[in-house]
Tab-separated table of C-alpha atoms in Angstrom:
chain	number	residue	atom	x	y	z
Z	1	UNK	CA	-9.552	-30.615	-11.042
Z	2	UNK	CA	-11.265	-33.768	-12.336
Z	3	UNK	CA	-14.210	-33.877	-14.675
Z	4	UNK	CA	-16.889	-33.882	-11.909
Z	5	UNK	CA	-15.283	-30.860	-10.263
Z	6	UNK	CA	-15.018	-29.100	-13.600
Z	7	UNK	CA	-18.760	-29.762	-14.279
Z	8	UNK	CA	-19.692	-28.620	-10.732
Z	9	UNK	CA	-17.653	-25.380	-11.096
Z	10	UNK	CA	-19.049	-24.701	-14.474
Z	11	UNK	CA	-22.569	-25.184	-13.240
Z	12	UNK	CA	-21.956	-22.848	-10.299
Z	13	UNK	CA	-20.347	-20.354	-12.632
Z	14	UNK	CA	-23.413	-20.364	-14.919
Z	15	UNK	CA	-25.675	-19.992	-11.908
Z	16	UNK	CA	-23.693	-16.922	-10.797
Z	17	UNK	CA	-23.471	-15.293	-14.220
Z	18	UNK	CA	-27.088	-15.808	-15.229
Z	19	UNK	CA	-28.576	-15.009	-11.744
Z	20	UNK	CA	-29.343	-11.368	-12.518
Z	21	UNK	CA	-31.079	-12.146	-15.812
Z	22	UNK	CA	-34.868	-11.560	-15.779
Z	23	UNK	CA	-37.207	-11.598	-18.620
Z	24	UNK	CA	-38.214	-7.978	-19.387
Z	25	UNK	CA	-41.747	-6.996	-18.312
Z	26	UNK	CA	-44.278	-7.349	-21.037
Z	27	UNK	CA	-42.407	-10.122	-22.943
Z	28	UNK	CA	-45.547	-12.258	-23.129
Z	29	UNK	CA	-47.577	-9.410	-24.602
Z	30	UNK	CA	-44.839	-8.637	-27.116
Z	31	UNK	CA	-44.599	-12.288	-28.111
Z	32	UNK	CA	-48.380	-12.319	-28.622
Z	33	UNK	CA	-48.239	-9.156	-30.683
Z	34	UNK	CA	-45.407	-10.377	-32.835
Z	35	UNK	CA	-47.023	-13.731	-33.262
Z	36	UNK	CA	-50.274	-12.103	-34.275
Z	37	UNK	CA	-48.471	-9.944	-36.821
Z	38	UNK	CA	-46.450	-12.852	-38.055
Z	39	UNK	CA	-49.497	-15.082	-38.239
Z	40	UNK	CA	-51.021	-12.654	-40.549
Z	41	UNK	CA	-47.910	-12.248	-42.552
Z	42	UNK	CA	-47.300	-14.170	-45.666
Z	43	UNK	CA	-47.484	-11.277	-47.928
Z	44	UNK	CA	-44.988	-8.616	-47.084
Z	45	UNK	CA	-45.263	-6.604	-50.206
Z	46	UNK	CA	-43.120	-8.127	-52.890
Z	47	UNK	CA	-41.219	-6.107	-55.375
Z	48	UNK	CA	-43.290	-7.359	-58.300
Z	49	UNK	CA	-46.572	-5.529	-58.650
Z	50	UNK	CA	-49.563	-7.633	-59.623
Z	51	UNK	CA	-51.184	-6.509	-62.791
Z	52	UNK	CA	-54.480	-4.873	-62.243
Z	53	UNK	CA	-54.094	-4.809	-58.477
Z	54	UNK	CA	-54.568	-1.092	-58.201
Z	55	UNK	CA	-57.842	-1.456	-60.019
Z	56	UNK	CA	-58.817	-4.236	-57.723
Z	57	UNK	CA	-57.848	-2.171	-54.685
Z	58	UNK	CA	-59.995	0.666	-55.972
Z	59	UNK	CA	-62.834	-1.751	-56.369
Z	60	UNK	CA	-62.403	-2.858	-52.756
Z	61	UNK	CA	-62.236	0.654	-51.606
Z	62	UNK	CA	-65.489	1.452	-53.086
Z	63	UNK	CA	-67.151	-1.058	-50.777
Z	64	UNK	CA	-67.209	1.322	-47.863
Z	65	UNK	CA	-67.021	0.487	-44.214
Z	66	UNK	CA	-67.503	-2.876	-42.519
Z	67	UNK	CA	-70.950	-4.288	-42.320
Z	68	UNK	CA	-72.291	-7.308	-40.468
Z	69	UNK	CA	-71.884	-10.609	-42.195
Z	70	UNK	CA	-74.958	-11.724	-44.021
Z	71	UNK	CA	-74.427	-15.327	-42.944
Z	72	UNK	CA	-72.750	-16.885	-40.027
Z	73	UNK	CA	-69.859	-19.215	-40.789
Z	74	UNK	CA	-69.715	-22.882	-40.245
Z	75	UNK	CA	-73.388	-23.660	-40.578
Z	76	UNK	CA	-73.047	-24.949	-44.097
Z	77	UNK	CA	-75.790	-24.728	-46.651
Z	78	UNK	CA	-75.374	-21.011	-47.089
Z	79	UNK	CA	-72.985	-21.337	-50.020
Z	80	UNK	CA	-73.995	-20.180	-53.348
Z	81	UNK	CA	-71.872	-22.265	-55.629
Z	82	UNK	CA	-71.432	-20.602	-58.966
Z	83	UNK	CA	-72.397	-17.197	-57.763
Z	84	UNK	CA	-69.003	-15.915	-58.909
Z	85	UNK	CA	-69.841	-15.842	-62.607
Z	86	UNK	CA	-66.809	-13.699	-63.248
Z	87	UNK	CA	-64.578	-16.514	-61.921
Z	88	UNK	CA	-65.451	-19.718	-63.704
Z	89	UNK	CA	-62.502	-21.601	-62.209
Z	90	UNK	CA	-63.646	-24.386	-59.798
Z	91	UNK	CA	-63.250	-23.475	-56.183
Z	92	UNK	CA	-60.869	-26.200	-55.186
Z	93	UNK	CA	-58.788	-25.831	-52.029
Z	94	UNK	CA	-55.568	-25.902	-54.121
Z	95	UNK	CA	-56.795	-23.277	-56.521
Z	96	UNK	CA	-58.199	-20.879	-53.902
Z	97	UNK	CA	-55.194	-21.116	-51.562
Z	98	UNK	CA	-52.751	-20.625	-54.456
Z	99	UNK	CA	-54.688	-17.582	-55.620
Z	100	UNK	CA	-54.725	-16.245	-52.071
Z	101	UNK	CA	-50.982	-16.616	-51.816
Z	102	UNK	CA	-50.384	-15.036	-55.186
Z	103	UNK	CA	-52.595	-12.092	-54.307
Z	104	UNK	CA	-50.679	-11.520	-51.094
Z	105	UNK	CA	-47.342	-11.923	-52.724
Z	106	UNK	CA	-48.216	-9.539	-55.539
Z	107	UNK	CA	-49.561	-6.786	-53.340
Z	108	UNK	CA	-47.929	-3.433	-53.846
Z	109	UNK	CA	-48.649	0.260	-53.922
Z	110	UNK	CA	-51.451	-0.047	-51.424
Z	111	UNK	CA	-51.920	0.886	-47.771
Z	112	UNK	CA	-53.454	-2.000	-45.871
Z	113	UNK	CA	-55.999	-0.941	-43.345
Z	114	UNK	CA	-57.020	-3.463	-40.641
Z	115	UNK	CA	-59.612	-3.069	-38.006
Z	116	UNK	CA	-59.674	-5.388	-35.043
Z	117	UNK	CA	-61.724	-4.516	-32.045
Z	118	UNK	CA	-60.857	-0.926	-31.119
Z	119	UNK	CA	-57.594	-0.877	-32.978
Z	120	UNK	CA	-57.258	0.452	-36.486
Z	121	UNK	CA	-53.877	-0.068	-38.230
Z	122	UNK	CA	-52.626	1.292	-41.455
Z	123	UNK	CA	-49.466	-0.209	-42.983
Z	124	UNK	CA	-47.509	0.646	-46.047
Z	125	UNK	CA	-44.735	-1.837	-46.724
Z	126	UNK	CA	-43.238	0.349	-49.399
Z	127	UNK	CA	-42.364	3.155	-47.017
Z	128	UNK	CA	-42.155	0.869	-44.004
Z	129	UNK	CA	-44.563	2.887	-41.899
Z	130	UNK	CA	-47.418	1.947	-39.658
Z	131	UNK	CA	-50.056	4.009	-37.926
Z	132	UNK	CA	-52.061	2.637	-34.978
Z	133	UNK	CA	-55.174	4.201	-33.561
Z	134	UNK	CA	-56.746	2.620	-30.458
Z	135	UNK	CA	-60.270	3.579	-29.564
Z	136	UNK	CA	-61.658	3.169	-26.102
Z	137	UNK	CA	-65.187	3.012	-24.724
Z	138	UNK	CA	-67.654	5.192	-26.600
Z	139	UNK	CA	-65.363	5.220	-29.678
Z	140	UNK	CA	-63.101	7.878	-28.130
Z	141	UNK	CA	-59.554	7.978	-29.403
Z	142	UNK	CA	-57.311	6.573	-26.622
Z	143	UNK	CA	-53.964	6.557	-28.311
Z	144	UNK	CA	-52.406	7.333	-31.659
Z	145	UNK	CA	-49.081	6.099	-32.787
Z	146	UNK	CA	-46.864	6.435	-35.800
Z	147	UNK	CA	-44.105	3.921	-36.386
Z	148	UNK	CA	-41.499	4.007	-39.134
Z	149	UNK	CA	-38.683	1.605	-39.762
Z	150	UNK	CA	-35.452	2.673	-41.467
Z	151	UNK	CA	-32.198	1.092	-42.390
Z	152	UNK	CA	-31.251	-2.445	-41.823
Z	153	UNK	CA	-31.792	-5.329	-44.190
Z	154	UNK	CA	-35.320	-6.215	-44.989
Z	155	UNK	CA	-35.619	-9.590	-46.557
Z	156	UNK	CA	-38.977	-11.080	-45.791
Z	157	UNK	CA	-39.753	-12.480	-43.381
Z	158	UNK	CA	-36.616	-11.273	-41.616
Z	159	UNK	CA	-35.707	-7.719	-40.771
Z	160	UNK	CA	-32.203	-7.162	-39.520
Z	161	UNK	CA	-30.770	-4.262	-37.671
Z	162	UNK	CA	-33.308	-1.644	-38.511
Z	163	UNK	CA	-34.101	1.476	-36.611
Z	164	UNK	CA	-37.610	1.835	-35.175
Z	165	UNK	CA	-38.910	5.354	-34.699
Z	166	UNK	CA	-42.104	5.771	-32.751
Z	167	UNK	CA	-44.229	8.748	-32.048
Z	168	UNK	CA	-46.897	8.047	-29.451
Z	169	UNK	CA	-49.781	10.234	-28.379
Z	170	UNK	CA	-51.705	9.322	-25.311
Z	171	UNK	CA	-55.109	11.024	-25.240
Z	172	UNK	CA	-55.981	9.934	-21.709
Z	173	UNK	CA	-52.991	11.690	-20.151
Z	174	UNK	CA	-52.658	14.345	-22.921
Z	175	UNK	CA	-48.920	13.396	-23.350
Z	176	UNK	CA	-46.727	12.260	-26.147
Z	177	UNK	CA	-43.297	10.811	-26.562
Z	178	UNK	CA	-40.835	9.838	-29.195
Z	179	UNK	CA	-38.536	6.880	-29.167
Z	180	UNK	CA	-35.955	5.512	-31.567
Z	181	UNK	CA	-34.450	2.059	-30.996
Z	182	UNK	CA	-32.431	-0.244	-33.107
Z	183	UNK	CA	-33.687	-3.723	-33.344
Z	184	UNK	CA	-31.361	-6.754	-33.515
Z	185	UNK	CA	-31.804	-9.602	-35.835
Z	186	UNK	CA	-35.492	-10.333	-35.568
Z	187	UNK	CA	-36.342	-13.109	-37.915
Z	188	UNK	CA	-39.896	-13.251	-36.849
Z	189	UNK	CA	-40.709	-9.639	-36.968
Z	190	UNK	CA	-42.755	-8.595	-39.929
Z	191	UNK	CA	-41.941	-5.092	-40.969
Z	192	UNK	CA	-45.361	-3.965	-41.922
Z	193	UNK	CA	-48.024	-4.602	-44.445
Z	194	UNK	CA	-49.143	-7.943	-43.119
Z	195	UNK	CA	-51.989	-9.781	-44.726
Z	196	UNK	CA	-54.097	-12.098	-42.632
Z	197	UNK	CA	-53.735	-15.630	-43.735
Z	198	UNK	CA	-54.003	-18.469	-41.261
Z	199	UNK	CA	-50.785	-19.479	-39.623
Z	200	UNK	CA	-49.235	-22.724	-40.491
Z	201	UNK	CA	-52.111	-25.024	-40.844
Z	202	UNK	CA	-50.123	-28.034	-41.753
Z	203	UNK	CA	-52.153	-31.117	-40.904
Z	204	UNK	CA	-55.317	-29.115	-40.477
Z	205	UNK	CA	-58.386	-29.123	-42.645
Z	206	UNK	CA	-59.077	-26.438	-45.298
Z	207	UNK	CA	-62.488	-26.184	-46.791
Z	208	UNK	CA	-63.932	-23.852	-49.341
Z	209	UNK	CA	-67.472	-22.968	-48.149
Z	210	UNK	CA	-68.484	-21.111	-51.234
Z	211	UNK	CA	-69.533	-17.516	-51.960
Z	212	UNK	CA	-70.718	-15.038	-49.347
Z	213	UNK	CA	-71.429	-11.382	-49.472
Z	214	UNK	CA	-69.338	-9.344	-47.056
Z	215	UNK	CA	-69.633	-5.620	-46.912
Z	216	UNK	CA	-71.375	-5.730	-50.290
Z	217	UNK	CA	-68.465	-7.696	-51.868
Z	218	UNK	CA	-68.659	-11.132	-53.415
Z	219	UNK	CA	-66.233	-13.194	-51.377
Z	220	UNK	CA	-65.065	-16.754	-51.162
Z	221	UNK	CA	-65.253	-18.214	-47.632
Z	222	UNK	CA	-62.407	-20.472	-46.638
Z	223	UNK	CA	-62.371	-22.418	-43.390
Z	224	UNK	CA	-59.157	-23.501	-41.667
Z	225	UNK	CA	-59.963	-26.035	-38.978
Z	226	UNK	CA	-57.973	-28.565	-36.796
Z	227	UNK	CA	-57.389	-31.987	-38.146
Z	228	UNK	CA	-60.055	-34.672	-37.641
Z	229	UNK	CA	-59.880	-36.253	-34.243
Z	230	UNK	CA	-57.918	-33.299	-32.731
Z	231	UNK	CA	-58.817	-33.036	-29.065
Z	232	UNK	CA	-58.222	-29.649	-27.475
Z	233	UNK	CA	-56.571	-29.643	-24.103
Z	234	UNK	CA	-55.919	-26.888	-21.615
Z	235	UNK	CA	-52.669	-26.009	-23.219
Z	236	UNK	CA	-53.343	-27.320	-26.665
Z	237	UNK	CA	-55.960	-25.547	-28.729
Z	238	UNK	CA	-56.230	-25.083	-32.440
Z	239	UNK	CA	-58.287	-22.153	-33.447
Z	240	UNK	CA	-60.803	-22.478	-36.312
Z	241	UNK	CA	-60.382	-19.584	-38.679
Z	242	UNK	CA	-62.606	-18.323	-41.356
Z	243	UNK	CA	-61.222	-16.080	-44.106
Z	244	UNK	CA	-63.274	-14.256	-46.703
Z	245	UNK	CA	-61.423	-13.528	-49.868
Z	246	UNK	CA	-62.627	-11.074	-52.418
Z	247	UNK	CA	-63.791	-13.210	-55.298
Z	248	UNK	CA	-61.946	-11.076	-57.871
Z	249	UNK	CA	-58.687	-10.206	-56.180
Z	250	UNK	CA	-58.399	-13.057	-53.674
Z	251	UNK	CA	-57.293	-10.485	-51.093
Z	252	UNK	CA	-58.745	-11.230	-47.647
Z	253	UNK	CA	-61.401	-8.791	-46.557
Z	254	UNK	CA	-62.369	-10.304	-43.226
Z	255	UNK	CA	-61.089	-12.961	-40.926
Z	256	UNK	CA	-62.733	-14.512	-37.864
Z	257	UNK	CA	-61.135	-16.742	-35.286
Z	258	UNK	CA	-63.459	-18.948	-33.262
Z	259	UNK	CA	-62.747	-20.498	-29.893
Z	260	UNK	CA	-63.780	-20.474	-26.262
Z	261	UNK	CA	-63.225	-16.741	-25.943
Z	262	UNK	CA	-64.762	-13.912	-27.925
Z	263	UNK	CA	-64.578	-14.111	-31.654
Z	264	UNK	CA	-61.596	-12.250	-33.053
Z	265	UNK	CA	-62.741	-10.386	-36.132
Z	266	UNK	CA	-60.478	-8.404	-38.437
Z	267	UNK	CA	-61.676	-6.360	-41.372
Z	268	UNK	CA	-59.269	-5.369	-44.101
Z	269	UNK	CA	-59.255	-2.729	-46.785
Z	270	UNK	CA	-56.647	-1.856	-49.335
Z	271	UNK	CA	-56.215	1.762	-50.032
Z	272	UNK	CA	-54.307	3.079	-53.073
Z	273	UNK	CA	-51.160	4.780	-52.097
Z	274	UNK	CA	-52.203	8.219	-53.233
Z	275	UNK	CA	-50.861	11.411	-51.694
Z	276	UNK	CA	-54.105	11.928	-49.852
Z	277	UNK	CA	-54.086	8.410	-48.358
Z	278	UNK	CA	-50.397	8.605	-47.529
Z	279	UNK	CA	-51.230	11.593	-45.271
Z	280	UNK	CA	-52.191	9.022	-42.648
Z	281	UNK	CA	-48.497	8.590	-42.090
Z	282	UNK	CA	-48.118	12.088	-40.721
Z	283	UNK	CA	-48.758	12.664	-37.096
Z	284	UNK	CA	-48.322	15.784	-35.129
Z	285	UNK	CA	-48.995	15.798	-31.353
Z	286	UNK	CA	-52.054	18.009	-30.627
Z	287	UNK	CA	-51.487	21.415	-29.283
Z	288	UNK	CA	-51.451	21.564	-25.477
Z	289	UNK	CA	-50.216	18.000	-25.085
Z	290	UNK	CA	-47.060	17.562	-23.000
Z	291	UNK	CA	-43.997	15.755	-24.178
Z	292	UNK	CA	-42.860	13.101	-21.701
Z	293	UNK	CA	-40.032	10.555	-21.533
Z	294	UNK	CA	-40.819	7.270	-23.246
Z	295	UNK	CA	-41.718	4.388	-20.902
Z	296	UNK	CA	-39.012	1.886	-20.037
Z	297	UNK	CA	-39.484	-0.887	-22.450
Z	298	UNK	CA	-37.458	-2.281	-25.268
Z	299	UNK	CA	-37.932	-1.037	-28.743
Z	300	UNK	CA	-39.730	-4.117	-29.889
Z	301	UNK	CA	-42.657	-3.460	-27.644
Z	302	UNK	CA	-45.911	-3.196	-29.539
Z	303	UNK	CA	-48.624	-0.742	-28.983
Z	304	UNK	CA	-51.781	-1.391	-27.091
Z	305	UNK	CA	-50.370	-4.239	-24.992
Z	306	UNK	CA	-50.439	-2.579	-21.633
Z	307	UNK	CA	-46.727	-1.698	-21.267
Z	308	UNK	CA	-47.391	1.705	-22.647
Z	309	UNK	CA	-48.590	4.066	-19.883
N	1	UNK	CA	-56.080	-17.041	-29.957
N	2	UNK	CA	-58.611	-17.558	-27.255
N	3	UNK	CA	-58.640	-15.988	-23.870
N	4	UNK	CA	-58.044	-19.312	-22.098
N	5	UNK	CA	-55.118	-20.117	-24.338
N	6	UNK	CA	-53.699	-16.680	-23.807
N	7	UNK	CA	-53.911	-16.979	-20.039
N	8	UNK	CA	-52.178	-20.313	-20.239
N	9	UNK	CA	-49.438	-18.708	-22.304
N	10	UNK	CA	-48.993	-15.908	-19.964
N	11	UNK	CA	-48.830	-18.335	-17.033
N	12	UNK	CA	-46.163	-20.306	-18.898
N	13	UNK	CA	-44.122	-17.198	-19.503
N	14	UNK	CA	-44.453	-16.216	-15.834
N	15	UNK	CA	-43.250	-19.650	-14.739
N	16	UNK	CA	-40.502	-20.305	-17.247
N	17	UNK	CA	-39.588	-16.896	-18.746
N	18	UNK	CA	-36.691	-16.219	-16.407
N	19	UNK	CA	-35.190	-19.656	-16.895
N	20	UNK	CA	-35.485	-19.280	-20.668
N	21	UNK	CA	-33.632	-15.920	-20.684
N	22	UNK	CA	-30.987	-17.334	-18.373
N	23	UNK	CA	-30.594	-20.226	-20.836
N	24	UNK	CA	-30.282	-17.726	-23.690
N	25	UNK	CA	-27.709	-15.786	-21.742
N	26	UNK	CA	-25.705	-18.826	-20.902
N	27	UNK	CA	-25.607	-19.667	-24.603
N	28	UNK	CA	-24.895	-16.284	-26.132
N	29	UNK	CA	-23.254	-14.312	-23.251
N	30	UNK	CA	-24.776	-11.020	-24.114
N	31	UNK	CA	-27.676	-9.467	-22.354
N	32	UNK	CA	-29.195	-7.754	-25.398
N	33	UNK	CA	-28.907	-10.883	-27.515
N	34	UNK	CA	-30.312	-13.044	-24.744
N	35	UNK	CA	-33.362	-10.764	-24.527
N	36	UNK	CA	-33.789	-10.820	-28.268
N	37	UNK	CA	-33.353	-14.645	-28.391
N	38	UNK	CA	-35.821	-15.224	-25.589
N	39	UNK	CA	-38.288	-12.931	-27.186
N	40	UNK	CA	-37.817	-14.624	-30.493
N	41	UNK	CA	-38.377	-17.944	-28.759
N	42	UNK	CA	-41.663	-16.782	-27.035
N	43	UNK	CA	-42.978	-15.512	-30.346
N	44	UNK	CA	-42.371	-18.854	-31.959
N	45	UNK	CA	-43.822	-20.624	-29.019
N	46	UNK	CA	-46.980	-18.560	-29.102
N	47	UNK	CA	-47.437	-19.340	-32.804
N	48	UNK	CA	-47.440	-23.015	-31.940
N	49	UNK	CA	-49.123	-22.642	-28.585
N	50	UNK	CA	-52.371	-24.431	-29.428
N	51	UNK	CA	-50.606	-27.436	-30.776
N	52	UNK	CA	-48.066	-28.453	-28.151
N	53	UNK	CA	-48.586	-31.034	-25.511
N	54	UNK	CA	-45.491	-29.948	-23.599
N	55	UNK	CA	-44.377	-26.435	-24.463
N	56	UNK	CA	-41.210	-26.264	-22.443
N	57	UNK	CA	-38.990	-28.460	-24.647
N	58	UNK	CA	-40.175	-26.558	-27.661
N	59	UNK	CA	-39.447	-23.231	-25.943
N	60	UNK	CA	-35.957	-24.409	-25.069
N	61	UNK	CA	-35.395	-25.543	-28.617
N	62	UNK	CA	-36.508	-22.087	-29.845
N	63	UNK	CA	-34.099	-20.403	-27.432
N	64	UNK	CA	-31.192	-22.560	-28.523
N	65	UNK	CA	-31.898	-21.936	-32.212
N	66	UNK	CA	-32.373	-18.236	-31.723
N	67	UNK	CA	-29.142	-18.011	-29.721
N	68	UNK	CA	-27.346	-19.868	-32.479
N	69	UNK	CA	-28.770	-17.492	-35.035
N	70	UNK	CA	-27.579	-14.514	-32.952
N	71	UNK	CA	-24.130	-16.110	-32.653
N	72	UNK	CA	-23.972	-16.572	-36.481
N	73	UNK	CA	-24.941	-12.999	-36.932
N	74	UNK	CA	-22.252	-11.690	-34.581
N	75	UNK	CA	-19.634	-9.691	-36.387
N	76	UNK	CA	-16.680	-11.302	-37.972
N	77	UNK	CA	-14.503	-8.958	-35.987
N	78	UNK	CA	-15.963	-10.297	-32.777
N	79	UNK	CA	-15.106	-13.827	-33.875
N	80	UNK	CA	-11.619	-12.801	-34.976
N	81	UNK	CA	-11.040	-11.320	-31.564
N	82	UNK	CA	-12.123	-14.538	-29.929
N	83	UNK	CA	-9.795	-16.558	-32.072
N	84	UNK	CA	-6.926	-14.220	-31.436
N	85	UNK	CA	-7.466	-14.550	-27.714
N	86	UNK	CA	-7.336	-18.310	-27.926
N	87	UNK	CA	-4.030	-19.994	-27.000
N	88	UNK	CA	-3.015	-23.246	-28.503
N	89	UNK	CA	-2.037	-25.564	-25.632
N	90	UNK	CA	1.326	-27.290	-25.912
N	91	UNK	CA	1.525	-30.948	-25.216
N	92	UNK	CA	1.885	-31.511	-21.497
N	93	UNK	CA	2.745	-27.873	-20.888
N	94	UNK	CA	0.509	-27.518	-17.822
N	95	UNK	CA	-1.870	-29.978	-16.415
N	96	UNK	CA	-5.287	-28.769	-15.436
N	97	UNK	CA	-5.359	-30.931	-12.403
N	98	UNK	CA	-4.569	-29.235	-9.168
N	99	UNK	CA	-4.925	-25.866	-10.812
N	100	UNK	CA	-7.274	-23.282	-9.522
N	101	UNK	CA	-9.621	-22.125	-12.225
N	102	UNK	CA	-11.850	-19.205	-11.429
N	103	UNK	CA	-15.359	-18.911	-12.636
N	104	UNK	CA	-14.597	-16.152	-15.068
N	105	UNK	CA	-12.210	-18.365	-16.800
N	106	UNK	CA	-14.783	-21.081	-17.000
N	107	UNK	CA	-17.319	-18.814	-18.539
N	108	UNK	CA	-14.736	-17.482	-21.034
N	109	UNK	CA	-13.804	-20.933	-21.979
N	110	UNK	CA	-17.418	-21.926	-22.454
N	111	UNK	CA	-17.998	-18.923	-24.645
N	112	UNK	CA	-15.190	-20.102	-26.907
N	113	UNK	CA	-16.841	-23.472	-27.611
N	114	UNK	CA	-18.650	-23.857	-30.917
N	115	UNK	CA	-22.404	-23.148	-30.468
N	116	UNK	CA	-23.465	-26.818	-30.707
N	117	UNK	CA	-20.978	-27.999	-28.126
N	118	UNK	CA	-21.788	-25.087	-25.877
N	119	UNK	CA	-25.482	-25.901	-26.065
N	120	UNK	CA	-24.818	-29.537	-25.157
N	121	UNK	CA	-22.686	-28.540	-22.174
N	122	UNK	CA	-25.232	-26.011	-20.936
N	123	UNK	CA	-28.227	-28.245	-21.420
N	124	UNK	CA	-26.568	-31.403	-19.998
N	125	UNK	CA	-24.581	-30.185	-17.099
N	126	UNK	CA	-26.273	-26.977	-16.106
N	127	UNK	CA	-29.914	-27.579	-16.970
N	128	UNK	CA	-29.466	-31.249	-16.079
N	129	UNK	CA	-31.408	-32.538	-19.057
N	130	UNK	CA	-31.145	-36.151	-20.196
N	131	UNK	CA	-29.350	-36.962	-23.416
N	132	UNK	CA	-32.592	-37.928	-25.258
N	133	UNK	CA	-34.115	-34.617	-24.203
N	134	UNK	CA	-31.132	-32.714	-25.485
N	135	UNK	CA	-31.201	-34.690	-28.719
N	136	UNK	CA	-34.840	-33.704	-29.249
N	137	UNK	CA	-34.087	-30.061	-28.509
N	138	UNK	CA	-31.089	-29.878	-30.827
N	139	UNK	CA	-32.535	-32.104	-33.473
N	140	UNK	CA	-29.534	-34.554	-33.153
N	141	UNK	CA	-29.239	-38.202	-32.335
N	142	UNK	CA	-28.428	-39.300	-28.793
N	143	UNK	CA	-25.099	-40.585	-30.047
N	144	UNK	CA	-24.231	-37.115	-31.447
N	145	UNK	CA	-25.189	-35.538	-28.132
N	146	UNK	CA	-22.886	-37.939	-26.264
N	147	UNK	CA	-19.957	-37.384	-28.620
N	148	UNK	CA	-20.476	-33.580	-28.559
N	149	UNK	CA	-20.608	-33.596	-24.777
N	150	UNK	CA	-17.330	-35.581	-24.598
N	151	UNK	CA	-15.615	-33.407	-27.218
N	152	UNK	CA	-16.919	-30.250	-25.522
N	153	UNK	CA	-15.537	-31.301	-22.114
N	154	UNK	CA	-12.208	-32.123	-23.714
N	155	UNK	CA	-12.102	-28.834	-25.483
N	156	UNK	CA	-13.199	-26.975	-22.347
N	157	UNK	CA	-10.276	-28.469	-20.476
N	158	UNK	CA	-7.986	-27.538	-23.347
N	159	UNK	CA	-9.264	-23.972	-23.277
N	160	UNK	CA	-8.723	-23.678	-19.565
N	161	UNK	CA	-5.237	-25.043	-19.937
N	162	UNK	CA	-4.611	-22.296	-22.556
N	163	UNK	CA	-5.825	-19.735	-20.076
N	164	UNK	CA	-3.512	-21.058	-17.439
N	165	UNK	CA	-0.576	-20.955	-19.835
N	166	UNK	CA	-1.504	-17.340	-20.748
N	167	UNK	CA	-1.752	-16.369	-17.041
N	168	UNK	CA	1.525	-18.131	-16.167
N	169	UNK	CA	3.270	-16.482	-19.090
N	170	UNK	CA	2.084	-13.055	-18.156
N	171	UNK	CA	3.153	-13.672	-14.546
N	172	UNK	CA	6.700	-14.696	-15.482
N	173	UNK	CA	7.276	-11.871	-17.987
């Protein structure tokens, strides 16, 4: 067997052995979900608690539910420089982004609540649990899911060999199921407790647009935009993202992503991890609902992406 | 991410997803790991989706890296077993020429190559990529790709010879 024959045989052997391989259904959706969660992950709760964070979280909590923005982003001229009298530091890009990162890194003992469209998520990195509620038309609860992650090695941003336990309640079909899977080495999978900060914006423009009032809170508006001269193409887009950081804690309270499609808005709240708030991580299927077998997808499937019946 | 961008991503996955998981499987030889590696790669790809002129090379690079990561994470025991199964060929013991080598032997021999050499072999001779394309995917120079390909082919032949010795030894015992 000469070299050409060896290469031909090898190529044929690889054709044979890989022929049955097919990408599992829903892989694109799972990739989007993971990417979305990773994109908003920079601050998996660190072990070091930030001083005064609990008080800050309580202050944020007091703000109540989401309200419409008082001003629209990007128009300029709405800024109120100097409105943050409690924060005399100049609002430079370096200062604000470093504060934002420090706030995310120092977050602990809180439950992060995010609302995006009809999906509300609660995450507690300390106990590695997530609760997802998806609301359909008319605000009716469509599904409710509890996810907990146990075991493995969690070293942000990697999570290795952990077990994922899911309890899923489907209100449309009045069914529920449980599923436990063991994940492999998933370097890109945030465990929980993600905070929304723009994904790698290297080369892009960051601007501090000044103070805004969001949900009654004084916030600092930060704009992440493509670099100057960037020309979007069909397959190459660069979203412009606005982040509103609480002017005291520098934790994000709202993000908006602008593009050709609908604006993607996410509201965030930080709930103290009290016994009452931790009750969100208990889920019991409603009486009268039927237990069914879990759908055939891998354990890394994310809720609300269509692969769940 | 916008709807248009999302649709383009979904279309890309529809068109190239199977070839990416086949590449992952060729590199790591394990169905579960191949699925994890391709899923990893798609996640990384989506994070960069808006900023890539040609997503396919980047997706391949992600698959190769993810497959390497999985290989590194494989248990020491697994690697010990692989090493134990490897025969050291003796000089001139049995020539590969004129020997029949079945495809299972080829795949086993490929699996025993170091990850970098295996990636070069798979990308060059199975995926039919050019050396500069492979260099870009692996983050190496073209010269390194050439030398790795040459070394990998040599080692592959040596591995196959080892298998033949093992088979012949068993047959004569």
